[in-house]
Amino acid sequence: AKISDLFSYLDAHYGERFSRQVRDQITKEIVPFLILVNDTTCRSTFDMDTPLNDGDDVTIMIPFDGG
């Protein structure tokens, strides 16, 4: 499996609740953010083909606004 497969699963499982966090609401394209796979940094806009293995730790680091 790849990161893109995980995102497809999360889209199907969580629907709009997930999609609105990771996709531009107009274009529906994935927005830039970081994904850690076993503490290795991957970028949402370039590294979605990164392979995943059973037992990998995946952290999705979605940017947020505030102060």
Coordinates of C-alpha atoms in Angstrom, one line a residue, residues 6-63:
L6 CA -4.4 5.2 3.1
F7 CA -6.0 8.6 2.1
S8 CA -8.5 6.8 -0.2
Y9 CA -9.5 4.6 2.7
L10 CA -9.8 7.6 5.1
D11 CA -11.8 9.5 2.5
A12 CA -14.2 6.5 2.2
H13 CA -14.4 5.9 5.9
Y14 CA -14.7 9.4 7.2
G15 CA -16.1 11.2 4.2
E16 CA -16.5 15.0 4.4
R17 CA -15.1 15.1 7.9
F18 CA -11.7 13.9 6.6
S19 CA -11.8 15.5 3.1
R20 CA -12.4 19.1 4.3
Q21 CA -9.2 18.8 6.5
V22 CA -6.9 17.7 3.6
R23 CA -8.5 19.0 0.4
D24 CA -9.1 22.4 -1.0
Q25 CA -12.8 22.8 -0.9
I26 CA -13.0 24.4 -4.4
T27 CA -10.6 22.3 -6.4
K28 CA -10.7 19.2 -4.2
E29 CA -7.0 18.8 -4.6
I30 CA -4.9 17.8 -1.6
V31 CA -3.4 20.8 0.1
P32 CA 0.2 21.0 1.2
F33 CA 1.0 19.5 4.6
L34 CA 3.4 17.0 6.2
I35 CA 2.9 13.3 6.7
L36 CA 5.4 11.4 8.9
V37 CA 5.9 7.7 8.2
N38 CA 8.0 6.2 11.0
D39 CA 9.4 9.7 11.7
T40 CA 10.4 10.2 8.0
T41 CA 8.9 13.4 6.6
C42 CA 6.7 13.1 3.5
R43 CA 4.9 15.9 1.7
S44 CA 1.3 15.6 0.8
T45 CA 1.8 17.2 -2.6
F46 CA 4.8 15.1 -3.7
D47 CA 5.2 11.9 -1.8
M48 CA 1.8 10.2 -1.9
D49 CA 3.4 7.2 -3.6
T50 CA 5.5 6.5 -0.6
P51 CA 5.1 2.8 0.3
L52 CA 3.5 1.8 3.6
N53 CA 4.0 -1.5 5.4
D54 CA 2.0 -3.2 8.2
G55 CA 3.0 -1.7 11.5
D56 CA 4.1 1.6 10.1
D57 CA 3.4 4.7 12.2
V58 CA 1.7 7.4 10.1
T59 CA 1.1 10.9 11.5
I60 CA -0.8 13.4 9.4
M61 CA 0.3 16.9 10.3
I62 CA -2.4 19.2 9.0
P63 CA -1.7 23.0 9.3

